[in-house]
PDB file of C-alpha atoms in Angstrom:
ATOM      1  CA  MET A  10     214.857 -16.425  18.541  1.00  0.00           C
ATOM      2  CA  LYS A  11     216.918 -13.338  18.545  1.00  0.00           C
ATOM      3  CA  VAL A  12     219.847 -13.260  20.920  1.00  0.00           C
ATOM      4  CA  MET A  13     222.124 -10.403  21.996  1.00  0.00           C
ATOM      5  CA  ILE A  14     225.595 -10.983  23.484  1.00  0.00           C
ATOM      6  CA  VAL A  15     226.889  -8.421  25.919  1.00  0.00           C
ATOM      7  CA  ASP A  16     230.537  -8.919  27.151  1.00  0.00           C
ATOM      8  CA  ASP A  17     233.482  -6.459  27.389  1.00  0.00           C
ATOM      9  CA  GLU A  18     235.941  -9.162  26.301  1.00  0.00           C
ATOM     10  CA  LEU A  19     236.040  -9.972  22.610  1.00  0.00           C
ATOM     11  CA  PRO A  20     236.960 -13.672  23.053  1.00  0.00           C
ATOM     12  CA  ALA A  21     234.027 -14.083  25.414  1.00  0.00           C
ATOM     13  CA  ARG A  22     231.712 -12.528  22.664  1.00  0.00           C
ATOM     14  CA  GLU A  23     233.235 -14.913  19.997  1.00  0.00           C
ATOM     15  CA  ARG A  24     232.999 -17.972  22.040  1.00  0.00           C
ATOM     16  CA  LEU A  25     229.314 -17.429  22.704  1.00  0.00           C
ATOM     17  CA  SER A  26     228.725 -16.489  19.104  1.00  0.00           C
ATOM     18  CA  SER A  27     230.426 -19.637  17.840  1.00  0.00           C
ATOM     19  CA  LEU A  28     228.225 -21.800  20.139  1.00  0.00           C
ATOM     20  CA  LEU A  29     225.148 -20.054  18.950  1.00  0.00           C
ATOM     21  CA  GLU A  30     226.143 -20.929  15.298  1.00  0.00           C
ATOM     22  CA  ASP A  31     225.426 -24.528  16.074  1.00  0.00           C
ATOM     23  CA  MET A  32     221.988 -23.888  17.222  1.00  0.00           C
ATOM     24  CA  ASP A  33     219.630 -23.296  14.248  1.00  0.00           C
ATOM     25  CA  GLU A  34     216.737 -22.074  16.437  1.00  0.00           C
ATOM     26  CA  TYR A  35     218.835 -19.014  17.745  1.00  0.00           C
ATOM     27  CA  GLN A  36     220.153 -16.004  15.775  1.00  0.00           C
ATOM     28  CA  MET A  37     222.674 -13.641  17.138  1.00  0.00           C
ATOM     29  CA  VAL A  38     221.397 -10.212  16.171  1.00  0.00           C
ATOM     30  CA  ALA A  39     223.885  -8.019  17.888  1.00  0.00           C
ATOM     31  CA  ALA A  40     226.924  -7.790  20.374  1.00  0.00           C
ATOM     32  CA  ALA A  41     227.567  -5.153  22.824  1.00  0.00           C
ATOM     33  CA  SER A  42     230.696  -4.409  25.053  1.00  0.00           C
ATOM     34  CA  ASN A  43     229.034  -2.580  27.844  1.00  0.00           C
ATOM     35  CA  GLY A  44     225.885  -1.920  29.686  1.00  0.00           C
ATOM     36  CA  VAL A  45     224.949   1.374  28.103  1.00  0.00           C
ATOM     37  CA  GLN A  46     225.307  -0.256  24.548  1.00  0.00           C
ATOM     38  CA  ALA A  47     223.215  -3.155  25.801  1.00  0.00           C
ATOM     39  CA  VAL A  48     220.168  -0.972  26.903  1.00  0.00           C
ATOM     40  CA  TRP A  49     220.330   1.120  23.548  1.00  0.00           C
ATOM     41  CA  LEU A  50     220.456  -2.164  21.314  1.00  0.00           C
ATOM     42  CA  ALA A  51     217.796  -3.987  23.329  1.00  0.00           C
ATOM     43  CA  GLN A  52     215.459  -1.125  22.549  1.00  0.00           C
ATOM     44  CA  GLU A  53     216.423  -0.924  19.017  1.00  0.00           C
ATOM     45  CA  LEU A  54     216.628  -4.658  17.959  1.00  0.00           C
ATOM     46  CA  GLU A  55     214.114  -6.107  20.602  1.00  0.00           C
ATOM     47  CA  PRO A  56     215.949  -9.267  21.103  1.00  0.00           C
ATOM     48  CA  ASP A  57     214.152 -12.305  22.770  1.00  0.00           C
ATOM     49  CA  ILE A  58     217.179 -13.191  24.984  1.00  0.00           C
ATOM     50  CA  ILE A  59     220.290 -11.433  26.318  1.00  0.00           C
ATOM     51  CA  LEU A  60     223.437 -13.205  27.217  1.00  0.00           C
ATOM     52  CA  MET A  61     224.942 -10.701  29.591  1.00  0.00           C
ATOM     53  CA  ASP A  62     228.379 -10.584  31.402  1.00  0.00           C
ATOM     54  CA  ILE A  63     228.197  -8.963  34.955  1.00  0.00           C
ATOM     55  CA  ARG A  64     231.623  -7.133  35.453  1.00  0.00           C
ATOM     56  CA  MET A  65     231.996  -4.659  32.834  1.00  0.00           C
ATOM     57  CA  PRO A  66     233.597  -1.033  32.774  1.00  0.00           C
ATOM     58  CA  GLY A  67     230.960   1.927  33.258  1.00  0.00           C
ATOM     59  CA  MET A  68     227.778   0.287  33.589  1.00  0.00           C
ATOM     60  CA  ASP A  69     227.801  -3.216  34.656  1.00  0.00           C
ATOM     61  CA  GLY A  70     225.508  -5.982  33.549  1.00  0.00           C
ATOM     62  CA  LEU A  71     223.438  -5.940  36.704  1.00  0.00           C
ATOM     63  CA  GLU A  72     222.402  -2.319  36.213  1.00  0.00           C
ATOM     64  CA  ALA A  73     221.886  -2.690  32.617  1.00  0.00           C
ATOM     65  CA  ALA A  74     219.446  -5.604  33.438  1.00  0.00           C
ATOM     66  CA  ARG A  75     217.611  -3.461  35.734  1.00  0.00           C
ATOM     67  CA  HIS A  76     217.183  -0.744  33.094  1.00  0.00           C
ATOM     68  CA  ILE A  77     216.198  -3.283  30.402  1.00  0.00           C
ATOM     69  CA  ALA A  78     213.536  -4.780  32.814  1.00  0.00           C
ATOM     70  CA  GLY A  79     211.727  -1.328  32.257  1.00  0.00           C
ATOM     71  CA  MET A  80     211.052  -1.896  28.646  1.00  0.00           C
ATOM     72  CA  ASP A  81     207.456  -2.562  27.662  1.00  0.00           C
ATOM     73  CA  THR A  82     208.405  -6.110  26.479  1.00  0.00           C
ATOM     74  CA  PRO A  83     211.603  -6.831  28.194  1.00  0.00           C
ATOM     75  CA  PRO A  84     213.810  -9.749  26.868  1.00  0.00           C
ATOM     76  CA  ALA A  85     214.898 -12.652  28.944  1.00  0.00           C
ATOM     77  CA  VAL A  86     218.392 -12.091  30.522  1.00  0.00           C
ATOM     78  CA  ILE A  87     220.898 -14.953  31.026  1.00  0.00           C
ATOM     79  CA  PHE A  88     224.052 -13.833  32.962  1.00  0.00           C
ATOM     80  CA  VAL A  89     227.140 -15.275  31.804  1.00  0.00           C
ATOM     81  CA  THR A  90     229.983 -14.712  34.270  1.00  0.00           C
ATOM     82  CA  ALA A  91     233.277 -15.976  35.809  1.00  0.00           C
ATOM     83  CA  TYR A  92     231.872 -14.978  39.502  1.00  0.00           C
ATOM     84  CA  GLU A  93     229.475 -17.011  41.548  1.00  0.00           C
ATOM     85  CA  GLU A  94     229.100 -14.442  44.100  1.00  0.00           C
ATOM     86  CA  HIS A  95     226.807 -12.346  41.950  1.00  0.00           C
ATOM     87  CA  ALA A  96     224.031 -14.996  41.692  1.00  0.00           C
ATOM     88  CA  PHE A  97     221.702 -13.516  44.361  1.00  0.00           C
ATOM     89  CA  GLU A  98     221.907  -9.987  42.688  1.00  0.00           C
ATOM     90  CA  ALA A  99     221.500 -11.396  39.434  1.00  0.00           C
ATOM     91  CA  PHE A 100     218.099 -13.017  40.137  1.00  0.00           C
ATOM     92  CA  GLU A 101     216.843  -9.724  41.911  1.00  0.00           C
ATOM     93  CA  THR A 102     217.114  -8.291  38.354  1.00  0.00           C
ATOM     94  CA  HIS A 103     214.528 -11.106  37.126  1.00  0.00           C
ATOM     95  CA  ALA A 104     217.392 -12.864  35.241  1.00  0.00           C
ATOM     96  CA  VAL A 105     215.966 -16.296  33.965  1.00  0.00           C
ATOM     97  CA  GLY A 106     219.521 -17.906  34.051  1.00  0.00           C
ATOM     98  CA  TYR A 107     222.992 -17.790  35.379  1.00  0.00           C
ATOM     99  CA  LEU A 108     226.014 -19.543  33.639  1.00  0.00           C
ATOM    100  CA  LEU A 109     229.436 -19.753  34.889  1.00  0.00           C
ATOM    101  CA  LYS A 110     232.490 -19.258  32.392  1.00  0.00           C
ATOM    102  CA  PRO A 111     233.781 -21.276  30.630  1.00  0.00           C
ATOM    103  CA  VAL A 112     230.279 -21.924  29.296  1.00  0.00           C
ATOM    104  CA  ARG A 113     229.675 -25.369  27.927  1.00  0.00           C
ATOM    105  CA  ARG A 114     227.424 -25.925  24.925  1.00  0.00           C
ATOM    106  CA  GLU A 115     225.133 -28.204  26.764  1.00  0.00           C
ATOM    107  CA  ARG A 116     224.481 -25.728  29.688  1.00  0.00           C
ATOM    108  CA  LEU A 117     224.055 -22.767  27.039  1.00  0.00           C
ATOM    109  CA  GLN A 118     221.451 -24.842  25.109  1.00  0.00           C
ATOM    110  CA  GLU A 119     219.541 -25.649  28.464  1.00  0.00           C
ATOM    111  CA  ALA A 120     219.604 -21.952  29.580  1.00  0.00           C
ATOM    112  CA  LEU A 121     218.305 -20.788  26.172  1.00  0.00           C
ATOM    113  CA  GLU A 122     215.541 -23.346  25.945  1.00  0.00           C
ATOM    114  CA  GLN A 123     214.477 -22.354  29.622  1.00  0.00           C
ATOM    115  CA  ALA A 124     214.506 -18.670  28.758  1.00  0.00           C
ATOM    116  CA  GLY A 125     212.494 -19.463  25.409  1.00  0.00           C
ATOM    117  CA  ARG A 126     209.580 -20.813  27.514  1.00  0.00           C
ATOM    118  CA  PRO A 127     209.403 -18.998  30.861  1.00  0.00           C
ATOM    119  CA  ASN A 128     207.196 -20.370  33.430  1.00  0.00           C
ATOM    120  CA  ARG A 129     204.276 -18.161  34.981  1.00  0.00           C
ATOM    121  CA  ALA A 130     206.371 -16.751  37.798  1.00  0.00           C
ATOM    122  CA  GLN A 131     209.109 -15.534  35.316  1.00  0.00           C
ATOM    123  CA  LEU A 132     206.621 -13.998  33.045  1.00  0.00           C
ATOM    124  CA  GLY A 133     205.159 -12.053  36.012  1.00  0.00           C
ATOM    125  CA  ALA A 134     208.569 -10.931  37.080  1.00  0.00           C
ATOM    126  CA  LEU A 135     209.464  -9.651  33.823  1.00  0.00           C
ATOM    127  CA  HIS A 136     206.819  -7.071  33.975  1.00  0.00           C
ATOM    128  CA  GLU A 137     207.577  -6.053  37.586  1.00  0.00           C
ATOM    129  CA  PRO A 138     210.154  -3.367  38.608  1.00  0.00           C
ATOM    130  CA  ALA A 139     213.571  -4.839  39.039  1.00  0.00           C
ATOM    131  CA  THR A 140     214.731  -4.796  42.609  1.00  0.00           C
ATOM    132  CA  GLN A 141     217.365  -2.252  43.299  1.00  0.00           C
ATOM    133  CA  THR A 142     220.598  -3.751  44.512  1.00  0.00           C
ATOM    134  CA  GLY A 143     222.947  -2.173  47.135  1.00  0.00           C
ATOM    135  CA  THR A 144     225.264  -0.677  44.491  1.00  0.00           C
ATOM    136  CA  ALA A 145     224.421   2.911  43.301  1.00  0.00           C
ATOM    137  CA  ARG A 146     223.626   3.130  39.642  1.00  0.00           C
ATOM    138  CA  SER A 147     225.895   4.844  37.089  1.00  0.00           C
ATOM    139  CA  HIS A 148     222.905   6.047  35.181  1.00  0.00           C
ATOM    140  CA  ILE A 149     219.465   7.261  35.811  1.00  0.00           C
ATOM    141  CA  CYS A 150     216.743   5.682  33.416  1.00  0.00           C
ATOM    142  CA  ALA A 151     213.838   7.838  32.154  1.00  0.00           C
ATOM    143  CA  ARG A 152     211.070   6.951  29.743  1.00  0.00           C
ATOM    144  CA  VAL A 153     210.872   9.734  27.140  1.00  0.00           C
ATOM    145  CA  ARG A 154     208.358   9.534  24.242  1.00  0.00           C
ATOM    146  CA  GLY A 155     208.048   5.768  24.870  1.00  0.00           C
ATOM    147  CA  ASN A 156     211.823   5.053  24.878  1.00  0.00           C
ATOM    148  CA  LEU A 157     214.400   4.522  27.669  1.00  0.00           C
ATOM    149  CA  GLU A 158     216.950   7.398  28.032  1.00  0.00           C
ATOM    150  CA  LEU A 159     219.985   6.989  29.996  1.00  0.00           C
ATOM    151  CA  ILE A 160     221.399   9.980  32.103  1.00  0.00           C
ATOM    152  CA  PRO A 161     224.823   9.702  33.523  1.00  0.00           C
ATOM    153  CA  VAL A 162     224.649  10.333  37.354  1.00  0.00           C
ATOM    154  CA  ASP A 163     227.768  12.463  37.257  1.00  0.00           C
ATOM    155  CA  SER A 164     225.825  14.853  34.745  1.00  0.00           C
ATOM    156  CA  VAL A 165     222.965  15.430  37.046  1.00  0.00           C
ATOM    157  CA  HIS A 166     222.666  18.832  38.680  1.00  0.00           C
ATOM    158  CA  TYR A 167     219.775  18.124  41.031  1.00  0.00           C
ATOM    159  CA  PHE A 168     216.550  16.101  41.489  1.00  0.00           C
ATOM    160  CA  GLN A 169     213.505  18.056  42.433  1.00  0.00           C
ATOM    161  CA  ALA A 170     210.136  16.366  43.386  1.00  0.00           C
ATOM    162  CA  ASP A 171     206.766  17.617  42.449  1.00  0.00           C
ATOM    163  CA  GLN A 172     203.990  15.402  43.533  1.00  0.00           C
ATOM    164  CA  LYS A 173     204.410  11.905  41.976  1.00  0.00           C
ATOM    165  CA  TYR A 174     207.346  12.912  39.635  1.00  0.00           C
ATOM    166  CA  VAL A 175     210.815  13.852  40.248  1.00  0.00           C
ATOM    167  CA  THR A 176     212.682  16.411  37.559  1.00  0.00           C
ATOM    168  CA  VAL A 177     216.105  15.250  36.942  1.00  0.00           C
ATOM    169  CA  ARG A 178     218.059  18.306  35.862  1.00  0.00           C
ATOM    170  CA  HIS A 179     221.321  17.260  33.791  1.00  0.00           C
ATOM    171  CA  ASP A 180     223.919  18.756  31.399  1.00  0.00           C
ATOM    172  CA  GLY A 181     221.527  17.819  28.557  1.00  0.00           C
ATOM    173  CA  GLY A 182     218.334  19.204  29.761  1.00  0.00           C
ATOM    174  CA  GLU A 183     215.727  17.724  32.118  1.00  0.00           C
ATOM    175  CA  VAL A 184     213.599  14.464  32.197  1.00  0.00           C
ATOM    176  CA  LEU A 185     210.864  13.279  34.700  1.00  0.00           C
ATOM    177  CA  ILE A 186     211.105  10.087  36.599  1.00  0.00           C
ATOM    178  CA  GLU A 187     208.757   8.198  38.873  1.00  0.00           C
ATOM    179  CA  GLU A 188     211.149   7.356  41.762  1.00  0.00           C
ATOM    180  CA  PRO A 189     210.689   8.454  45.483  1.00  0.00           C
ATOM    181  CA  LEU A 190     213.141  11.484  46.377  1.00  0.00           C
ATOM    182  CA  LYS A 191     213.924   9.508  49.688  1.00  0.00           C
ATOM    183  CA  ALA A 192     215.159   6.362  47.799  1.00  0.00           C
ATOM    184  CA  LEU A 193     217.344   8.599  45.537  1.00  0.00           C
ATOM    185  CA  GLU A 194     218.783  10.267  48.676  1.00  0.00           C
ATOM    186  CA  GLU A 195     219.623   6.862  50.147  1.00  0.00           C
ATOM    187  CA  GLU A 196     221.024   5.470  46.959  1.00  0.00           C
ATOM    188  CA  PHE A 197     223.219   8.387  46.169  1.00  0.00           C
ATOM    189  CA  THR A 198     223.993   9.732  49.736  1.00  0.00           C
ATOM    190  CA  GLY A 199     227.719  10.228  48.952  1.00  0.00           C
ATOM    191  CA  SER A 200     227.226  12.450  46.046  1.00  0.00           C
ATOM    192  CA  PHE A 201     224.051  14.377  46.670  1.00  0.00           C
ATOM    193  CA  LEU A 202     222.921  16.592  49.539  1.00  0.00           C
ATOM    194  CA  ARG A 203     219.343  17.452  50.465  1.00  0.00           C
ATOM    195  CA  ILE A 204     218.613  21.170  50.671  1.00  0.00           C
ATOM    196  CA  HIS A 205     214.824  21.020  50.956  1.00  0.00           C
ATOM    197  CA  ARG A 206     212.050  18.442  51.402  1.00  0.00           C
ATOM    198  CA  ASN A 207     211.692  18.432  47.674  1.00  0.00           C
ATOM    199  CA  ALA A 208     215.361  18.756  46.438  1.00  0.00           C
ATOM    200  CA  LEU A 209     218.549  16.964  46.244  1.00  0.00           C
ATOM    201  CA  VAL A 210     221.713  18.710  44.706  1.00  0.00           C
ATOM    202  CA  ALA A 211     224.805  17.189  43.479  1.00  0.00           C
ATOM    203  CA  LYS A 212     227.597  17.848  45.769  1.00  0.00           C
ATOM    204  CA  ALA A 213     229.825  18.725  42.806  1.00  0.00           C
ATOM    205  CA  ARG A 214     227.483  21.344  41.522  1.00  0.00           C
ATOM    206  CA  PHE A 215     227.582  23.572  44.846  1.00  0.00           C
ATOM    207  CA  CYS A 216     228.983  26.975  44.160  1.00  0.00           C
ATOM    208  CA  GLY A 217     227.602  28.858  47.368  1.00  0.00           C
ATOM    209  CA  MET A 218     224.676  29.859  49.365  1.00  0.00           C
ATOM    210  CA  GLU A 219     223.192  33.391  49.210  1.00  0.00           C
ATOM    211  CA  LYS A 220     220.386  35.161  50.958  1.00  0.00           C
ATOM    212  CA  ASN A 221     217.510  36.124  48.764  1.00  0.00           C
ATOM    213  CA  SER A 222     215.336  39.314  48.987  1.00  0.00           C
ATOM    214  CA  GLN A 223     212.814  37.560  51.349  1.00  0.00           C
ATOM    215  CA  GLY A 224     215.467  36.659  53.820  1.00  0.00           C
ATOM    216  CA  GLY A 225     215.549  33.122  52.989  1.00  0.00           C
ATOM    217  CA  PHE A 226     218.519  31.157  51.434  1.00  0.00           C
ATOM    218  CA  GLU A 227     219.174  29.720  48.068  1.00  0.00           C
ATOM    219  CA  VAL A 228     221.890  27.500  46.748  1.00  0.00           C
ATOM    220  CA  VAL A 229     224.112  28.758  43.909  1.00  0.00           C
ATOM    221  CA  LEU A 230     224.916  26.077  41.183  1.00  0.00           C
ATOM    222  CA  LYS A 231     228.199  26.152  39.278  1.00  0.00           C
ATOM    223  CA  GLY A 232     227.856  27.265  35.667  1.00  0.00           C
ATOM    224  CA  SER A 233     224.193  28.022  35.928  1.00  0.00           C
ATOM    225  CA  ARG A 234     221.860  30.905  36.749  1.00  0.00           C
ATOM    226  CA  GLU A 235     219.532  28.723  38.603  1.00  0.00           C
ATOM    227  CA  ARG A 236     218.846  29.290  42.376  1.00  0.00           C
ATOM    228  CA  LEU A 237     217.203  26.615  44.451  1.00  0.00           C
ATOM    229  CA  GLU A 238     215.611  27.291  47.785  1.00  0.00           C
ATOM    230  CA  VAL A 239     217.212  25.965  50.859  1.00  0.00           C
ATOM    231  CA  SER A 240     214.659  25.171  53.662  1.00  0.00           C
ATOM    232  CA  ARG A 241     215.351  26.471  57.260  1.00  0.00           C
ATOM    233  CA  ARG A 242     215.935  23.022  58.681  1.00  0.00           C
ATOM    234  CA  HIS A 243     218.788  22.362  56.102  1.00  0.00           C
ATOM    235  CA  VAL A 244     220.545  25.564  55.990  1.00  0.00           C
ATOM    236  CA  ALA A 245     223.047  24.543  58.856  1.00  0.00           C
ATOM    237  CA  GLU A 246     223.735  21.322  57.100  1.00  0.00           C
ATOM    238  CA  VAL A 247     224.421  23.020  53.735  1.00  0.00           C
ATOM    239  CA  ARG A 248     226.636  25.666  55.526  1.00  0.00           C
ATOM    240  CA  ARG A 249     228.682  22.993  57.016  1.00  0.00           C
ATOM    241  CA  PHE A 250     229.170  21.319  53.763  1.00  0.00           C
ATOM    242  CA  LEU A 251     230.284  24.523  51.969  1.00  0.00           C
ATOM    243  CA  LYS A 252     232.867  25.185  54.615  1.00  0.00           C
ATOM    244  CA  CYS A 253     234.485  21.933  53.731  1.00  0.00           C
ATOM    245  CA  LEU A 254     234.863  22.641  49.963  1.00  0.00           C
TER     246      LEU A 254
END
């Protein structure tokens, strides 16, 4: 079975790699040092199992696991961490195992065998959407031409809903996702502001608000010619926000 190791610390990666060398039925196919690399490599190499650290700079293991769970055939994820307090969140991402460092060979072997023969409940969970934990994501994940694309949240200009899809306008263009605008608002409440029932704008992208020729208001975005309509019920809130800039 193909195994990928994800850990930001080289000694930890080397330790797991050395343990795998003694297990003929498992082959290490890649190592990653952060969550973003893990998502990319998981798509490219399609490992059967991922040994994933949780606390990593940038995208952590919990977020990476949620994105990876969106693959057509997601690998089994076993978290390998020094912290017990993340166990509940880990299993909300449909992880099939949770090992504490330092990892003993016997425990690793047991976890790998369990991941290699998932029970019916685990098989079902791997094809369900991963539960969103309380921590806001660092990246938005979109499916583009069958592949997962990661968009850093700090590069997003706005989210705009249109029926069942939401357009994510970002520095590199735009993608469509199937997430409720309300859920995005709740998750990113500190960095995005609702200006209309169908639009959230990144607070960092506000440049101003102007009246249009019809007497309504539009948000002016930094570094862009785009104008987004502000509904009447949100004009006062947007005005208060702009006064604080």
